[in-house]
Coordinates of C-alpha atoms in Angstrom, one line a residue:
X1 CA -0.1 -4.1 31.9
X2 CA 3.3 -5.5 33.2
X3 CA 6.3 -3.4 32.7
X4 CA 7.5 -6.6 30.0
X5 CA 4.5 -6.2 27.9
X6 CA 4.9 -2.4 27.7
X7 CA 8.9 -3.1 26.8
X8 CA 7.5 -6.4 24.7
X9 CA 5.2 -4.1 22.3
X10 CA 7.2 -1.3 22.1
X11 CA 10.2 -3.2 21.0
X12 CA 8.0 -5.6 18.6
X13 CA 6.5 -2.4 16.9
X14 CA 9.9 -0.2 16.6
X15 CA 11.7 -3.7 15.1
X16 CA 9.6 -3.3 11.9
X17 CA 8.0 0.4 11.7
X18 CA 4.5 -0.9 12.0
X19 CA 2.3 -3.4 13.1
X20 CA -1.5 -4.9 12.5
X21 CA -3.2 -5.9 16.0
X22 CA -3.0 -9.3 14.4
X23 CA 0.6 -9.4 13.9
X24 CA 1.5 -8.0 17.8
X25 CA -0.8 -10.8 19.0
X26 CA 0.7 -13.8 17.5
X27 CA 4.6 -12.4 17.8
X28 CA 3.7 -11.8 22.1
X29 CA 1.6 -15.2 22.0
X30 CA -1.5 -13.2 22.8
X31 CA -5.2 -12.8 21.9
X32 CA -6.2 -9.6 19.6
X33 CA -8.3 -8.7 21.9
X34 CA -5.3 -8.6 24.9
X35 CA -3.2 -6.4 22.5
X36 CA -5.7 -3.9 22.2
X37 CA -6.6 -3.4 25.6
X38 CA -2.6 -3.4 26.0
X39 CA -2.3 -0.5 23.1
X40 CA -4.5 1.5 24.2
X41 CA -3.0 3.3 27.2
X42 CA 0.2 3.3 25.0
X43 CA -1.6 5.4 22.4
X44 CA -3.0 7.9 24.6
X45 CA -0.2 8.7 26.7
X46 CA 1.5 9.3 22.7
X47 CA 4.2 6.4 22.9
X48 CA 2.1 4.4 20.0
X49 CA 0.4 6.2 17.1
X50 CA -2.8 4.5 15.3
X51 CA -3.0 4.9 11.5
X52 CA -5.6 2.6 9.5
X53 CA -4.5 -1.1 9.5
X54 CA -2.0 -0.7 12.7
X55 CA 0.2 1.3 14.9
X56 CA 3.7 2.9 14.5
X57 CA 6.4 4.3 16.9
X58 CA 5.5 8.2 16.7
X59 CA 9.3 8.8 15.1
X60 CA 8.0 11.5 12.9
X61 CA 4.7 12.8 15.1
X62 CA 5.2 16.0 14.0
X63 CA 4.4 15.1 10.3
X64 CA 1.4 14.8 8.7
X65 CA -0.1 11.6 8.9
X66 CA 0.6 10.9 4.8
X67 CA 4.1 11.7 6.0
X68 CA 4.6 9.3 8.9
X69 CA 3.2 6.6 6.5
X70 CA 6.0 7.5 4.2
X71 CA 8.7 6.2 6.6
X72 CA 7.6 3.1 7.6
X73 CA 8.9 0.3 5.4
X74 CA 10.3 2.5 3.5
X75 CA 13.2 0.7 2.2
X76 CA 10.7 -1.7 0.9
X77 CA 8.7 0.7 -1.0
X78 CA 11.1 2.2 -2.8
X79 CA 12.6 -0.9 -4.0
X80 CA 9.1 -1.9 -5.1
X81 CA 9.1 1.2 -6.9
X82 CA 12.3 0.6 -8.5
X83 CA 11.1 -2.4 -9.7
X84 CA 7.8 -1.3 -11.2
X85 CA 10.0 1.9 -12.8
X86 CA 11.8 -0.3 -14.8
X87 CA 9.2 -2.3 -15.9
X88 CA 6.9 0.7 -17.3
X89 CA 8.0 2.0 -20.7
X90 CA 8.4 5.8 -21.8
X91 CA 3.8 6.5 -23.4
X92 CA 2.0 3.8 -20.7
X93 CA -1.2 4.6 -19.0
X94 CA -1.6 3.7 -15.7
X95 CA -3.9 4.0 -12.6
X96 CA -2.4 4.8 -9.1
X97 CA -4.0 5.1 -5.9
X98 CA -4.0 6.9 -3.2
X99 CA -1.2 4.4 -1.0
X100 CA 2.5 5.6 0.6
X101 CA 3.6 2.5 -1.7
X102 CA 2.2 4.4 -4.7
X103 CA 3.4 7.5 -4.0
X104 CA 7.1 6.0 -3.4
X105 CA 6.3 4.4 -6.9
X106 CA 5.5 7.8 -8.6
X107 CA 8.6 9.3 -7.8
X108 CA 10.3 6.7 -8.9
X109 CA 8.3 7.1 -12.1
X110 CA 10.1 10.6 -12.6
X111 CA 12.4 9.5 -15.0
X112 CA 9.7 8.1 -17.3
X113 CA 8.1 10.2 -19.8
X114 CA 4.4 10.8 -21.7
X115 CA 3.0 8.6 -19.0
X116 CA -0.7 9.0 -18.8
X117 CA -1.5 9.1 -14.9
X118 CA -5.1 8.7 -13.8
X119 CA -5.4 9.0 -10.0
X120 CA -7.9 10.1 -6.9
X121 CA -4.9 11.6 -4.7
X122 CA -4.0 14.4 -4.7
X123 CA -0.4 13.4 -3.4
X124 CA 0.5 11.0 -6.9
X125 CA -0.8 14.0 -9.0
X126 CA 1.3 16.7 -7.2
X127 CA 4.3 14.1 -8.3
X128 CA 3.8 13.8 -11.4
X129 CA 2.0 16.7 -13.3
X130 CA 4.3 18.8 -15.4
X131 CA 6.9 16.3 -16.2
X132 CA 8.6 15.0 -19.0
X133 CA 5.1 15.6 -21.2
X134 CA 2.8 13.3 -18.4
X135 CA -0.8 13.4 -18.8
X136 CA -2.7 13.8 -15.0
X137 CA -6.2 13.1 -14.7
X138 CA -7.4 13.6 -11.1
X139 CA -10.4 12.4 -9.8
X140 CA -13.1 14.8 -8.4
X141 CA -14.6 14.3 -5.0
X142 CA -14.5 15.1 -1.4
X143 CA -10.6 15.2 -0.3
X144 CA -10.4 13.3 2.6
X145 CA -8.0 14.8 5.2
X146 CA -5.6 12.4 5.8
X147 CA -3.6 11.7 2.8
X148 CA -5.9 14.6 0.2
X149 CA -7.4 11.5 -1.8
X150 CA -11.0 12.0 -3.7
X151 CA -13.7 9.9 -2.3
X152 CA -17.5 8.6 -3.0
X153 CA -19.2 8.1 -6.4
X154 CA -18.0 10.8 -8.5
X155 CA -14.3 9.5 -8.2
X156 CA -15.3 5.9 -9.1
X157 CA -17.4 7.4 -12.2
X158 CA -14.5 9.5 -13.3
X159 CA -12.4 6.5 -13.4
X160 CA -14.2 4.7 -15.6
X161 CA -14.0 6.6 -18.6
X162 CA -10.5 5.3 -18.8
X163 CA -8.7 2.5 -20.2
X164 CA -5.1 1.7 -19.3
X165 CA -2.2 -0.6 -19.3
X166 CA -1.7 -0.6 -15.7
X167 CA -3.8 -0.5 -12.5
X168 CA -0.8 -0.3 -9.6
X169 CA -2.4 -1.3 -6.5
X170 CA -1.4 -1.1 -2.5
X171 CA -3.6 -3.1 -0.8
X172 CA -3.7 -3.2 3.1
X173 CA -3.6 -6.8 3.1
X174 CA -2.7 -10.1 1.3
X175 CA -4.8 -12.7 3.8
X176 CA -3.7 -16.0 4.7
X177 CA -6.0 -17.8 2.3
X178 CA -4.2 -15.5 -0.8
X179 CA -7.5 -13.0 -0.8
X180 CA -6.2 -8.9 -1.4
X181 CA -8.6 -6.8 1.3
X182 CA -7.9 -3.3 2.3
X183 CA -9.4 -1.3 5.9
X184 CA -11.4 1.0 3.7
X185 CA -14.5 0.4 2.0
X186 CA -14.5 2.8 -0.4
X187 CA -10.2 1.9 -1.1
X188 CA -11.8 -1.4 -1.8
X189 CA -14.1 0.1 -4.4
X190 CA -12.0 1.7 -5.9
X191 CA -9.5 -1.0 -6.8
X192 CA -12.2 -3.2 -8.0
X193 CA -13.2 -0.3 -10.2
X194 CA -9.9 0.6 -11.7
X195 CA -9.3 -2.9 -12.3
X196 CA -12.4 -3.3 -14.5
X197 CA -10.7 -0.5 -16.9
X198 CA -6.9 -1.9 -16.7
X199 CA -5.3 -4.5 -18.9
X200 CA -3.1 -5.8 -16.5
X201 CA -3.4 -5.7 -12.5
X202 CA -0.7 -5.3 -10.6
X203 CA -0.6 -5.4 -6.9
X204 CA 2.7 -3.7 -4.9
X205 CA 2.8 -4.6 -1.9
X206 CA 5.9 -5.0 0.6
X207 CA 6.2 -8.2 2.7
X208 CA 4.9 -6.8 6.1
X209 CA 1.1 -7.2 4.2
X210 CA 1.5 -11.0 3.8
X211 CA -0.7 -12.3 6.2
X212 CA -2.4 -9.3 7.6
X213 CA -5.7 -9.5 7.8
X214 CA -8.4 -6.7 6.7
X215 CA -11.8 -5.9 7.2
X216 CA -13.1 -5.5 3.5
X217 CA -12.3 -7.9 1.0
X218 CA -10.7 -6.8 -2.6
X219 CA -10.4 -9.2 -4.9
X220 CA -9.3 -12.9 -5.0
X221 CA -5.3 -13.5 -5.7
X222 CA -6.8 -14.7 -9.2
X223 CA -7.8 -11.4 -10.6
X224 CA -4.7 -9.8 -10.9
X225 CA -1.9 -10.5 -13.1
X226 CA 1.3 -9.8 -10.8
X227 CA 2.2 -9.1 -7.1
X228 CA 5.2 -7.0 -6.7
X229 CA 7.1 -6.7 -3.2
X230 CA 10.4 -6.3 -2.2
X231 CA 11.6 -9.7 -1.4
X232 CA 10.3 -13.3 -2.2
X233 CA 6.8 -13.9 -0.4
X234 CA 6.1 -17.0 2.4
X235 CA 6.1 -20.3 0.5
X236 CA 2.2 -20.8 1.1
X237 CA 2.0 -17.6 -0.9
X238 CA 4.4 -18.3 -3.7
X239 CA 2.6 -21.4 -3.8
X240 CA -1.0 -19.7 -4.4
X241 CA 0.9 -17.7 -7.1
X242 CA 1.5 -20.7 -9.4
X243 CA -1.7 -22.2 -8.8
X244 CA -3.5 -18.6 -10.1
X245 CA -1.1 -18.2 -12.7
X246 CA -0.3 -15.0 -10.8
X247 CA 3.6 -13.4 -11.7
X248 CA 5.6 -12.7 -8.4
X249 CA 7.9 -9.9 -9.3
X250 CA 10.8 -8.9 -6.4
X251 CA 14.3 -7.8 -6.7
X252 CA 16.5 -11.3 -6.6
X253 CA 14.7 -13.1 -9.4
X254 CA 16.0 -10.5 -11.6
X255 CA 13.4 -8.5 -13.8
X256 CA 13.7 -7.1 -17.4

């Protein structure tokens, strides 16, 4: 690898926090397959880190791997957490799941009250337990190490003995063909689940997942109700929106 595409990639990754494979390879021009071999020698001699559905500058290696999440885009998730804050009301139910944009949305959440939380992370529940008169339901399961969420069949069953208002998603991706897919089978189960039991589907994702692509396939842009990011979404995608009848919530259209 040429001193330029080292300098290239590094710079590429640090200019946004993160990066899918597929978005390094069309910002350098290259194939997937280039950037990975290119990556690779870059993550083992620790100047990349790998986390499920890219890479990342190691800024915060000495975190847990839940934590490092936390920082990248973070401007991003907390407005989308904003945003969803003052759209719940004091008594909702809601589901949350185990994403760093979900956790950013239950503190934000803080200031709400009697909310009715049902989640599989351990992470959203720690947040919001013991507050302002909140119900917490936690999935049971095995915790898996990375961010302490409850996988496999038991945490799917528990879920749906619930009925809510809201199911707050954070998908891994929204495709180029409007599709929401996730890296993570079981995530992928686990949204369709909580879905099934939600009045309302709302997706919160920030505008580095438009046009990422991911392995396993959610849902089509037509089962939710709402997408909420941090900024208006590519034109192709705004576009889709209106055609599904999907509401595109972000910060300058004003919200009530």
């Amino acid at each position: 690898m040429s001193i330029k595409r080292r300098s290239d990639i590094l710079q590429a990754v640090r200019a946004s926090g993160s990066c899918s494979i597929t978005e390094l390879a069309t910002r350098l021009a290259v194939s997937t397959e280039t950037i990975r071999r290119n990556i690779q020698p870059l993550i083992e001699e620790g100047a990349l880190l790998r986390f499920h559905g890219g890479i990342m500058v190691p800024d915060h290696a000495d975190e847990p791997p839940f934590q490092r999440r936390m920082q990248v885009n973070k401007d991003a998730k907390w407005t989308i957490a904003t945003l969803v804050r003052d759209l719940v009301e004091d008594g909702d139910s809601l589901f949350l799941d185990n994403g760093t944009t979900s956790a950013y949305v239950a503190d934000a959440l803080a200031s709400r009250s009697r909310l009715t939380i049902v989640t599989h992370s351990a992470q959203i529940a720690y947040r919001l337990a013991s507050r302002n008169g909140n119900r917490v339901f936690m999935a049971g399961g095995e915790l898996g190490g990375e961010d302490a969420a409850a996988f496999g069949a038991s945490a799917i069953a528990f879920i749906s003995q619930f009925k809510v208002r809201y199911a707050l998603l954070s998908v891994g991706a929204i495709t180029g063909v409007g599709e929401l897919a996730d890296f993570h089978l079981f995530e992928a189960e686990f949204s369709r689940a909580a879905m099934q039991q939600a009045e309302q589907t709302w997706v919160i994702a920030d505008r580095s997942k438009f046009g990422r692509e991911a392995s396993v396939k959610v849902c089509p842009l037509a089962a939710v109700d709402a997408v909420v990011s941090d900024g208006p979404p590519p034109a192709a995608f705004a576009a889709q929106c209106a055609a599904a009848e999907v509401r595109m919530i972000y910060p300058s259209q004003g919200h009530k």
